[in-house]
PDB file of C-alpha atoms in Angstrom:
ATOM      1  CA  ILE A 269     -11.887-155.110-207.270  1.00  0.00           C
ATOM      2  CA  THR A 270     -10.366-157.190-210.013  1.00  0.00           C
ATOM      3  CA  CYS A 271      -6.937-159.535-209.821  1.00  0.00           C
ATOM      4  CA  THR A 272      -5.487-160.581-213.258  1.00  0.00           C
ATOM      5  CA  ALA A 273      -3.424-163.403-213.331  1.00  0.00           C
ATOM      6  CA  THR A 274      -0.559-163.727-216.124  1.00  0.00           C
ATOM      7  CA  ALA A 275       1.420-166.886-216.761  1.00  0.00           C
ATOM      8  CA  ASP A 276       4.116-167.008-219.721  1.00  0.00           C
ATOM      9  CA  ASP A 277       5.991-170.416-220.184  1.00  0.00           C
ATOM     10  CA  GLY A 278       9.357-168.777-220.887  1.00  0.00           C
ATOM     11  CA  ASN A 279       9.121-169.409-225.083  1.00  0.00           C
ATOM     12  CA  GLY A 280       6.887-166.991-226.115  1.00  0.00           C
ATOM     13  CA  GLY A 281       3.416-168.679-224.443  1.00  0.00           C
ATOM     14  CA  THR A 282       1.428-167.179-221.990  1.00  0.00           C
ATOM     15  CA  ASP A 283      -2.437-167.303-220.498  1.00  0.00           C
ATOM     16  CA  SER A 284      -4.172-164.728-218.082  1.00  0.00           C
ATOM     17  CA  ALA A 285      -7.701-164.980-216.205  1.00  0.00           C
ATOM     18  CA  THR A 286      -8.953-162.066-214.339  1.00  0.00           C
ATOM     19  CA  THR A 287     -11.640-162.468-211.217  1.00  0.00           C
ATOM     20  CA  SER A 288     -13.065-159.832-209.255  1.00  0.00           C
ATOM     21  CA  VAL A 289     -15.358-159.137-206.474  1.00  0.00           C
ATOM     22  CA  GLU A 290     -17.894-156.401-205.142  1.00  0.00           C
ATOM     23  CA  ILE A 291     -17.313-154.836-201.589  1.00  0.00           C
ATOM     24  CA  SER A 292     -20.004-155.085-199.604  1.00  0.00           C
ATOM     25  CA  ASN A 293     -21.552-151.686-197.698  1.00  0.00           C
ATOM     26  CA  THR A 294     -22.231-152.672-193.791  1.00  0.00           C
ATOM     27  CA  ASP A 295     -24.506-150.409-192.383  1.00  0.00           C
ATOM     28  CA  PRO A 296     -24.161-148.042-189.738  1.00  0.00           C
ATOM     29  CA  THR A 297     -25.223-148.894-186.212  1.00  0.00           C
ATOM     30  CA  ILE A 298     -27.055-146.193-184.110  1.00  0.00           C
ATOM     31  CA  GLY A 299     -27.414-146.148-180.259  1.00  0.00           C
ATOM     32  CA  ALA A 300     -30.381-145.701-178.195  1.00  0.00           C
ATOM     33  CA  ALA A 301     -32.406-142.535-178.389  1.00  0.00           C
ATOM     34  CA  GLY A 302     -33.571-140.204-175.576  1.00  0.00           C
ATOM     35  CA  ILE A 303     -35.118-137.578-175.186  1.00  0.00           C
ATOM     36  CA  ASP A 304     -33.979-134.488-172.138  1.00  0.00           C
ATOM     37  CA  PRO A 305     -36.113-134.399-170.045  1.00  0.00           C
ATOM     38  CA  ALA A 306     -37.498-137.790-169.908  1.00  0.00           C
ATOM     39  CA  ALA A 307     -39.647-137.151-167.524  1.00  0.00           C
ATOM     40  CA  GLY A 308     -41.954-134.127-166.439  1.00  0.00           C
ATOM     41  CA  ALA A 309     -41.935-132.410-169.760  1.00  0.00           C
ATOM     42  CA  THR A 310     -45.112-129.823-170.311  1.00  0.00           C
ATOM     43  CA  THR A 311     -46.422-127.609-172.933  1.00  0.00           C
ATOM     44  CA  SER A 312     -44.073-125.425-172.585  1.00  0.00           C
ATOM     45  CA  SER A 313     -40.845-127.682-172.257  1.00  0.00           C
ATOM     46  CA  LEU A 314     -38.062-127.664-174.859  1.00  0.00           C
ATOM     47  CA  LEU A 315     -37.060-130.960-175.608  1.00  0.00           C
ATOM     48  CA  VAL A 316     -33.805-132.111-176.520  1.00  0.00           C
ATOM     49  CA  CYS A 317     -33.591-135.315-178.651  1.00  0.00           C
ATOM     50  CA  ALA A 318     -29.797-137.327-178.824  1.00  0.00           C
ATOM     51  CA  ALA A 319     -28.346-140.246-180.192  1.00  0.00           C
ATOM     52  CA  GLU A 320     -25.259-141.558-181.173  1.00  0.00           C
ATOM     53  CA  ALA A 321     -24.922-142.688-184.830  1.00  0.00           C
ATOM     54  CA  ALA A 322     -21.538-144.780-186.636  1.00  0.00           C
ATOM     55  CA  ASP A 323     -20.093-146.410-189.852  1.00  0.00           C
ATOM     56  CA  ALA A 324     -17.454-148.747-190.240  1.00  0.00           C
ATOM     57  CA  GLU A 325     -16.775-147.009-193.978  1.00  0.00           C
ATOM     58  CA  ASP A 326     -17.614-143.324-192.835  1.00  0.00           C
ATOM     59  CA  GLY A 327     -17.031-143.038-188.928  1.00  0.00           C
ATOM     60  CA  ALA A 328     -19.071-140.720-187.024  1.00  0.00           C
ATOM     61  CA  LEU A 329     -22.657-140.112-188.086  1.00  0.00           C
ATOM     62  CA  VAL A 330     -24.876-136.343-186.776  1.00  0.00           C
ATOM     63  CA  PRO A 331     -28.362-138.073-186.888  1.00  0.00           C
ATOM     64  CA  ALA A 332     -31.524-136.585-188.099  1.00  0.00           C
ATOM     65  CA  TYR A 333     -34.109-135.749-185.887  1.00  0.00           C
ATOM     66  CA  THR A 334     -38.134-135.351-186.706  1.00  0.00           C
ATOM     67  CA  TRP A 335     -40.616-134.851-183.484  1.00  0.00           C
ATOM     68  CA  THR A 336     -43.990-136.003-183.875  1.00  0.00           C
ATOM     69  CA  ASN A 337     -47.081-136.322-181.519  1.00  0.00           C
ATOM     70  CA  SER A 338     -47.929-139.765-181.714  1.00  0.00           C
ATOM     71  CA  THR A 339     -51.292-138.917-179.686  1.00  0.00           C
ATOM     72  CA  THR A 340     -52.328-136.737-182.234  1.00  0.00           C
ATOM     73  CA  GLY A 341     -50.521-138.334-185.561  1.00  0.00           C
ATOM     74  CA  SER A 342     -49.366-134.154-186.000  1.00  0.00           C
ATOM     75  CA  ALA A 343     -45.385-133.807-187.387  1.00  0.00           C
ATOM     76  CA  LEU A 344     -44.242-130.965-184.805  1.00  0.00           C
ATOM     77  CA  GLY A 345     -40.820-130.228-186.315  1.00  0.00           C
ATOM     78  CA  THR A 346     -37.130-131.113-186.871  1.00  0.00           C
ATOM     79  CA  GLY A 347     -33.708-130.616-185.063  1.00  0.00           C
ATOM     80  CA  ALA A 348     -32.692-132.065-182.030  1.00  0.00           C
ATOM     81  CA  GLN A 349     -34.810-129.457-179.527  1.00  0.00           C
ATOM     82  CA  LEU A 350     -38.317-129.143-179.782  1.00  0.00           C
ATOM     83  CA  GLN A 351     -39.713-126.060-177.600  1.00  0.00           C
ATOM     84  CA  LEU A 352     -42.705-127.081-177.081  1.00  0.00           C
ATOM     85  CA  LEU A 353     -46.169-124.909-176.596  1.00  0.00           C
ATOM     86  CA  PRO A 354     -50.282-125.576-175.291  1.00  0.00           C
ATOM     87  CA  SER A 355     -50.648-125.406-179.887  1.00  0.00           C
ATOM     88  CA  LEU A 356     -48.623-128.502-180.100  1.00  0.00           C
ATOM     89  CA  ALA A 357     -48.972-130.921-177.480  1.00  0.00           C
ATOM     90  CA  SER A 358     -51.598-131.290-174.468  1.00  0.00           C
ATOM     91  CA  PRO A 359     -51.600-132.512-170.810  1.00  0.00           C
ATOM     92  CA  GLY A 360     -51.361-136.630-171.110  1.00  0.00           C
ATOM     93  CA  ASP A 361     -50.046-136.349-175.479  1.00  0.00           C
ATOM     94  CA  THR A 362     -47.151-138.760-176.290  1.00  0.00           C
ATOM     95  CA  VAL A 363     -43.869-136.981-178.056  1.00  0.00           C
ATOM     96  CA  GLN A 364     -41.676-138.728-180.387  1.00  0.00           C
ATOM     97  CA  CYS A 365     -38.055-138.148-181.411  1.00  0.00           C
ATOM     98  CA  ASP A 366     -36.955-140.240-184.317  1.00  0.00           C
ATOM     99  CA  ALA A 367     -33.286-140.235-185.174  1.00  0.00           C
ATOM    100  CA  ALA A 368     -31.890-141.374-188.506  1.00  0.00           C
ATOM    101  CA  ALA A 369     -28.443-141.954-189.725  1.00  0.00           C
ATOM    102  CA  THR A 370     -27.569-142.335-193.587  1.00  0.00           C
ATOM    103  CA  ASP A 371     -23.945-143.734-195.090  1.00  0.00           C
ATOM    104  CA  SER A 372     -22.694-142.218-198.227  1.00  0.00           C
ATOM    105  CA  ALA A 373     -23.930-145.484-199.781  1.00  0.00           C
ATOM    106  CA  GLY A 374     -27.425-144.830-198.513  1.00  0.00           C
ATOM    107  CA  ALA A 375     -27.611-146.497-196.164  1.00  0.00           C
ATOM    108  CA  SER A 376     -29.647-145.812-193.341  1.00  0.00           C
ATOM    109  CA  VAL A 377     -30.905-146.486-189.689  1.00  0.00           C
ATOM    110  CA  SER A 378     -33.104-145.142-186.449  1.00  0.00           C
ATOM    111  CA  ALA A 379     -34.200-145.124-183.311  1.00  0.00           C
ATOM    112  CA  SER A 380     -37.036-143.253-180.986  1.00  0.00           C
ATOM    113  CA  ALA A 381     -37.439-142.263-177.742  1.00  0.00           C
ATOM    114  CA  ALA A 382     -41.140-140.612-176.492  1.00  0.00           C
ATOM    115  CA  VAL A 383     -42.041-138.944-173.481  1.00  0.00           C
ATOM    116  CA  GLU A 384     -45.703-137.975-172.267  1.00  0.00           C
ATOM    117  CA  ILE A 385     -46.456-134.531-171.318  1.00  0.00           C
ATOM    118  CA  GLY A 386     -48.126-133.673-168.080  1.00  0.00           C
ATOM    119  CA  ASN A 387     -50.205-131.003-167.295  1.00  0.00           C
ATOM    120  CA  THR A 388     -49.743-127.630-165.414  1.00  0.00           C
ATOM    121  CA  ALA A 389     -51.975-126.590-162.568  1.00  0.00           C
ATOM    122  CA  PRO A 390     -53.870-123.402-162.952  1.00  0.00           C
ATOM    123  CA  ALA A 391     -52.860-120.052-161.409  1.00  0.00           C
ATOM    124  CA  PHE A 392     -53.882-116.922-160.453  1.00  0.00           C
ATOM    125  CA  SER A 393     -53.855-113.878-162.149  1.00  0.00           C
ATOM    126  CA  VAL A 394     -55.834-111.926-160.014  1.00  0.00           C
ATOM    127  CA  ALA A 395     -56.257-113.174-156.809  1.00  0.00           C
ATOM    128  CA  ALA A 396     -59.196-113.753-154.187  1.00  0.00           C
ATOM    129  CA  VAL A 397     -60.950-110.339-153.188  1.00  0.00           C
ATOM    130  CA  ILE A 398     -63.801-110.216-151.059  1.00  0.00           C
ATOM    131  CA  ALA A 399     -66.384-106.780-151.187  1.00  0.00           C
ATOM    132  CA  PRO A 400     -66.438-105.386-148.961  1.00  0.00           C
ATOM    133  CA  ALA A 401     -63.836-105.608-147.088  1.00  0.00           C
ATOM    134  CA  THR A 402     -64.657-103.269-144.273  1.00  0.00           C
ATOM    135  CA  GLY A 403     -67.697-102.478-142.843  1.00  0.00           C
ATOM    136  CA  VAL A 404     -68.941-106.141-142.051  1.00  0.00           C
ATOM    137  CA  PHE A 405     -72.024-106.554-139.994  1.00  0.00           C
ATOM    138  CA  THR A 406     -74.922-109.209-139.522  1.00  0.00           C
ATOM    139  CA  GLY A 407     -76.937-108.778-142.529  1.00  0.00           C
ATOM    140  CA  THR A 408     -73.846-107.752-144.758  1.00  0.00           C
ATOM    141  CA  LEU A 409     -73.775-109.145-148.332  1.00  0.00           C
ATOM    142  CA  LEU A 410     -70.407-110.596-149.268  1.00  0.00           C
ATOM    143  CA  GLU A 411     -69.370-111.064-152.802  1.00  0.00           C
ATOM    144  CA  CYS A 412     -65.840-113.007-154.105  1.00  0.00           C
ATOM    145  CA  ALA A 413     -64.025-112.478-156.955  1.00  0.00           C
ATOM    146  CA  ALA A 414     -61.213-114.172-158.041  1.00  0.00           C
ATOM    147  CA  THR A 415     -59.730-114.919-161.986  1.00  0.00           C
ATOM    148  CA  ALA A 416     -56.957-117.778-163.246  1.00  0.00           C
ATOM    149  CA  ASP A 417     -55.517-118.877-165.874  1.00  0.00           C
ATOM    150  CA  ASP A 418     -53.063-122.529-167.311  1.00  0.00           C
ATOM    151  CA  ALA A 419     -50.554-122.088-168.517  1.00  0.00           C
ATOM    152  CA  ASP A 420     -51.774-125.262-171.361  1.00  0.00           C
ATOM    153  CA  GLY A 421     -53.977-122.647-172.623  1.00  0.00           C
ATOM    154  CA  ASP A 422     -57.368-124.319-171.036  1.00  0.00           C
ATOM    155  CA  VAL A 423     -59.636-121.849-168.868  1.00  0.00           C
ATOM    156  CA  PRO A 424     -60.036-123.140-165.778  1.00  0.00           C
ATOM    157  CA  SER A 425     -63.436-123.399-163.813  1.00  0.00           C
ATOM    158  CA  VAL A 426     -63.740-121.164-160.352  1.00  0.00           C
ATOM    159  CA  ALA A 427     -65.172-122.108-157.614  1.00  0.00           C
ATOM    160  CA  TYR A 428     -65.897-120.524-154.055  1.00  0.00           C
ATOM    161  CA  SER A 429     -67.045-122.254-150.641  1.00  0.00           C
ATOM    162  CA  TRP A 430     -66.836-119.759-147.405  1.00  0.00           C
ATOM    163  CA  THR A 431     -65.750-120.816-143.902  1.00  0.00           C
ATOM    164  CA  ALA A 432     -66.493-118.765-140.372  1.00  0.00           C
ATOM    165  CA  ALA A 433     -65.491-120.072-136.936  1.00  0.00           C
ATOM    166  CA  GLY A 434     -63.882-123.119-138.848  1.00  0.00           C
ATOM    167  CA  ALA A 435     -67.277-124.851-140.515  1.00  0.00           C
ATOM    168  CA  GLU A 436     -68.245-124.147-144.105  1.00  0.00           C
ATOM    169  CA  VAL A 437     -71.418-121.995-144.254  1.00  0.00           C
ATOM    170  CA  ALA A 438     -71.662-121.653-147.462  1.00  0.00           C
ATOM    171  CA  THR A 439     -70.770-122.098-151.439  1.00  0.00           C
ATOM    172  CA  GLY A 440     -70.494-119.592-154.292  1.00  0.00           C
ATOM    173  CA  ALA A 441     -69.998-116.539-155.004  1.00  0.00           C
ATOM    174  CA  GLN A 442     -71.852-114.635-152.317  1.00  0.00           C
ATOM    175  CA  TYR A 443     -72.354-115.030-148.428  1.00  0.00           C
ATOM    176  CA  THR A 444     -74.500-113.102-146.138  1.00  0.00           C
ATOM    177  CA  VAL A 445     -72.987-113.011-142.436  1.00  0.00           C
ATOM    178  CA  ASP A 446     -75.892-114.826-140.495  1.00  0.00           C
ATOM    179  CA  ALA A 447     -75.756-113.840-136.670  1.00  0.00           C
ATOM    180  CA  GLY A 448     -76.601-117.802-136.413  1.00  0.00           C
ATOM    181  CA  GLU A 449     -73.019-118.462-138.102  1.00  0.00           C
ATOM    182  CA  THR A 450     -70.816-115.218-136.855  1.00  0.00           C
ATOM    183  CA  ASP A 451     -69.873-113.935-133.818  1.00  0.00           C
ATOM    184  CA  PRO A 452     -68.284-110.215-134.338  1.00  0.00           C
ATOM    185  CA  GLY A 453     -64.706-110.161-134.396  1.00  0.00           C
ATOM    186  CA  ASP A 454     -64.692-113.589-136.599  1.00  0.00           C
ATOM    187  CA  SER A 455     -63.872-113.847-139.979  1.00  0.00           C
ATOM    188  CA  ALA A 456     -65.821-114.367-142.855  1.00  0.00           C
ATOM    189  CA  VAL A 457     -63.578-116.728-145.058  1.00  0.00           C
ATOM    190  CA  CYS A 458     -63.800-117.086-148.871  1.00  0.00           C
ATOM    191  CA  THR A 459     -61.641-120.161-150.725  1.00  0.00           C
ATOM    192  CA  ALA A 460     -61.682-119.756-154.807  1.00  0.00           C
ATOM    193  CA  THR A 461     -60.378-123.499-156.068  1.00  0.00           C
ATOM    194  CA  ALA A 462     -59.607-123.158-159.800  1.00  0.00           C
ATOM    195  CA  THR A 463     -59.470-126.399-161.746  1.00  0.00           C
ATOM    196  CA  ASP A 464     -58.328-126.991-165.018  1.00  0.00           C
ATOM    197  CA  ALA A 465     -59.909-129.958-167.901  1.00  0.00           C
ATOM    198  CA  HIS A 466     -56.835-132.100-166.528  1.00  0.00           C
ATOM    199  CA  GLY A 467     -57.807-132.095-163.147  1.00  0.00           C
ATOM    200  CA  GLY A 468     -54.979-129.897-161.969  1.00  0.00           C
ATOM    201  CA  THR A 469     -56.101-127.452-159.112  1.00  0.00           C
ATOM    202  CA  ALA A 470     -54.749-123.602-157.394  1.00  0.00           C
ATOM    203  CA  GLU A 471     -56.519-122.574-154.544  1.00  0.00           C
ATOM    204  CA  SER A 472     -56.654-118.317-153.077  1.00  0.00           C
ATOM    205  CA  SER A 473     -58.548-117.222-149.968  1.00  0.00           C
ATOM    206  CA  ALA A 474     -59.489-114.109-148.705  1.00  0.00           C
ATOM    207  CA  SER A 475     -61.358-113.093-145.511  1.00  0.00           C
ATOM    208  CA  VAL A 476     -62.377-110.221-143.562  1.00  0.00           C
ATOM    209  CA  SER A 477     -63.832-109.515-140.265  1.00  0.00           C
ATOM    210  CA  VAL A 478     -67.461-109.536-138.921  1.00  0.00           C
ATOM    211  CA  GLU A 479     -68.043-106.464-136.506  1.00  0.00           C
ATOM    212  CA  ASN A 480     -69.947-105.849-134.153  1.00  0.00           C
ATOM    213  CA  SER A 481     -73.813-104.418-134.895  1.00  0.00           C
ATOM    214  CA  ASP A 482     -74.444-101.918-131.956  1.00  0.00           C
ATOM    215  CA  PRO A 483     -78.143-102.160-130.328  1.00  0.00           C
ATOM    216  CA  VAL A 484     -80.687 -99.781-132.018  1.00  0.00           C
ATOM    217  CA  ILE A 485     -83.470 -98.611-130.118  1.00  0.00           C
ATOM    218  CA  THR A 486     -86.714 -99.603-132.307  1.00  0.00           C
ATOM    219  CA  GLY A 487     -89.394 -99.147-129.993  1.00  0.00           C
ATOM    220  CA  LEU A 488     -89.867 -96.511-126.250  1.00  0.00           C
ATOM    221  CA  ALA A 489     -93.444 -96.589-124.336  1.00  0.00           C
ATOM    222  CA  LEU A 490     -94.516 -95.094-120.905  1.00  0.00           C
ATOM    223  CA  ASP A 491     -96.845 -97.339-119.171  1.00  0.00           C
ATOM    224  CA  PRO A 492     -99.339 -95.769-118.550  1.00  0.00           C
ATOM    225  CA  ALA A 493     -99.311 -93.796-120.471  1.00  0.00           C
ATOM    226  CA  ALA A 494    -100.915 -90.983-117.912  1.00  0.00           C
ATOM    227  CA  ILE A 495    -101.045 -90.441-114.695  1.00  0.00           C
ATOM    228  CA  GLY A 496    -101.605 -88.351-112.250  1.00  0.00           C
ATOM    229  CA  SER A 497     -99.879 -86.397-109.451  1.00  0.00           C
ATOM    230  CA  TYR A 498     -98.763 -89.627-107.686  1.00  0.00           C
ATOM    231  CA  GLY A 499     -98.461 -93.366-109.069  1.00  0.00           C
ATOM    232  CA  SER A 500     -95.765 -95.545-110.608  1.00  0.00           C
ATOM    233  CA  ILE A 501     -94.851 -95.501-114.675  1.00  0.00           C
ATOM    234  CA  ALA A 502     -92.769 -97.562-116.477  1.00  0.00           C
ATOM    235  CA  CYS A 503     -90.452 -96.637-119.438  1.00  0.00           C
ATOM    236  CA  LEU A 504     -90.544 -99.744-121.995  1.00  0.00           C
ATOM    237  CA  ALA A 505     -88.208-100.307-124.817  1.00  0.00           C
ATOM    238  CA  SER A 506     -87.653-102.023-127.678  1.00  0.00           C
ATOM    239  CA  LEU A 507     -84.273-103.450-128.682  1.00  0.00           C
ATOM    240  CA  SER A 508     -82.682-105.098-132.009  1.00  0.00           C
TER     241      SER A 508
END
């Protein structure tokens, strides 16, 4: 802004002076940035970043948003929203949003917020199943199988344990029914436990009923083997 002053003495004499001042720009201001959800985000969450910015000369400003995986240093995208994927972030990573506002004079201001990505427990895509499901007797070999997936992109490990009459009788995918551990009518239970790389777990169980085995005569003999017209004889049978 320039101001010029001119003086006239009335007799033809004049004088003038000029001065000026430059108007400085006022930097914009921005409030705290926030991410929704602020907690409980997973590798499949939709994140929304928000911040309010204003400028004394320009009024309300619309911030520009950028997203970064602070743990890996990777740029994830721009815009107020970010759809997470397992390829962008893993459980335990920190995702940061930077909000920046710039006024018409080029002055800028920024704010940031961050969230930690949580783990999603694995889930069974195929529940535990025991084969055979029927016709289970002492000595029958049972096999348990289940398939688990993980939304975070991990490949869960699956471990198996067997219980009968409330006690653990075996570990591993297979179990041979043992008369010392089960009685007819008992249930043999297989529990499949899936564990992901970040300690998340899930369980799936199946059971079969142990059936009664009919007795088997393995031997039959007369004692004595030969006898005359009179005397005693015994019939001896062996069972299993």
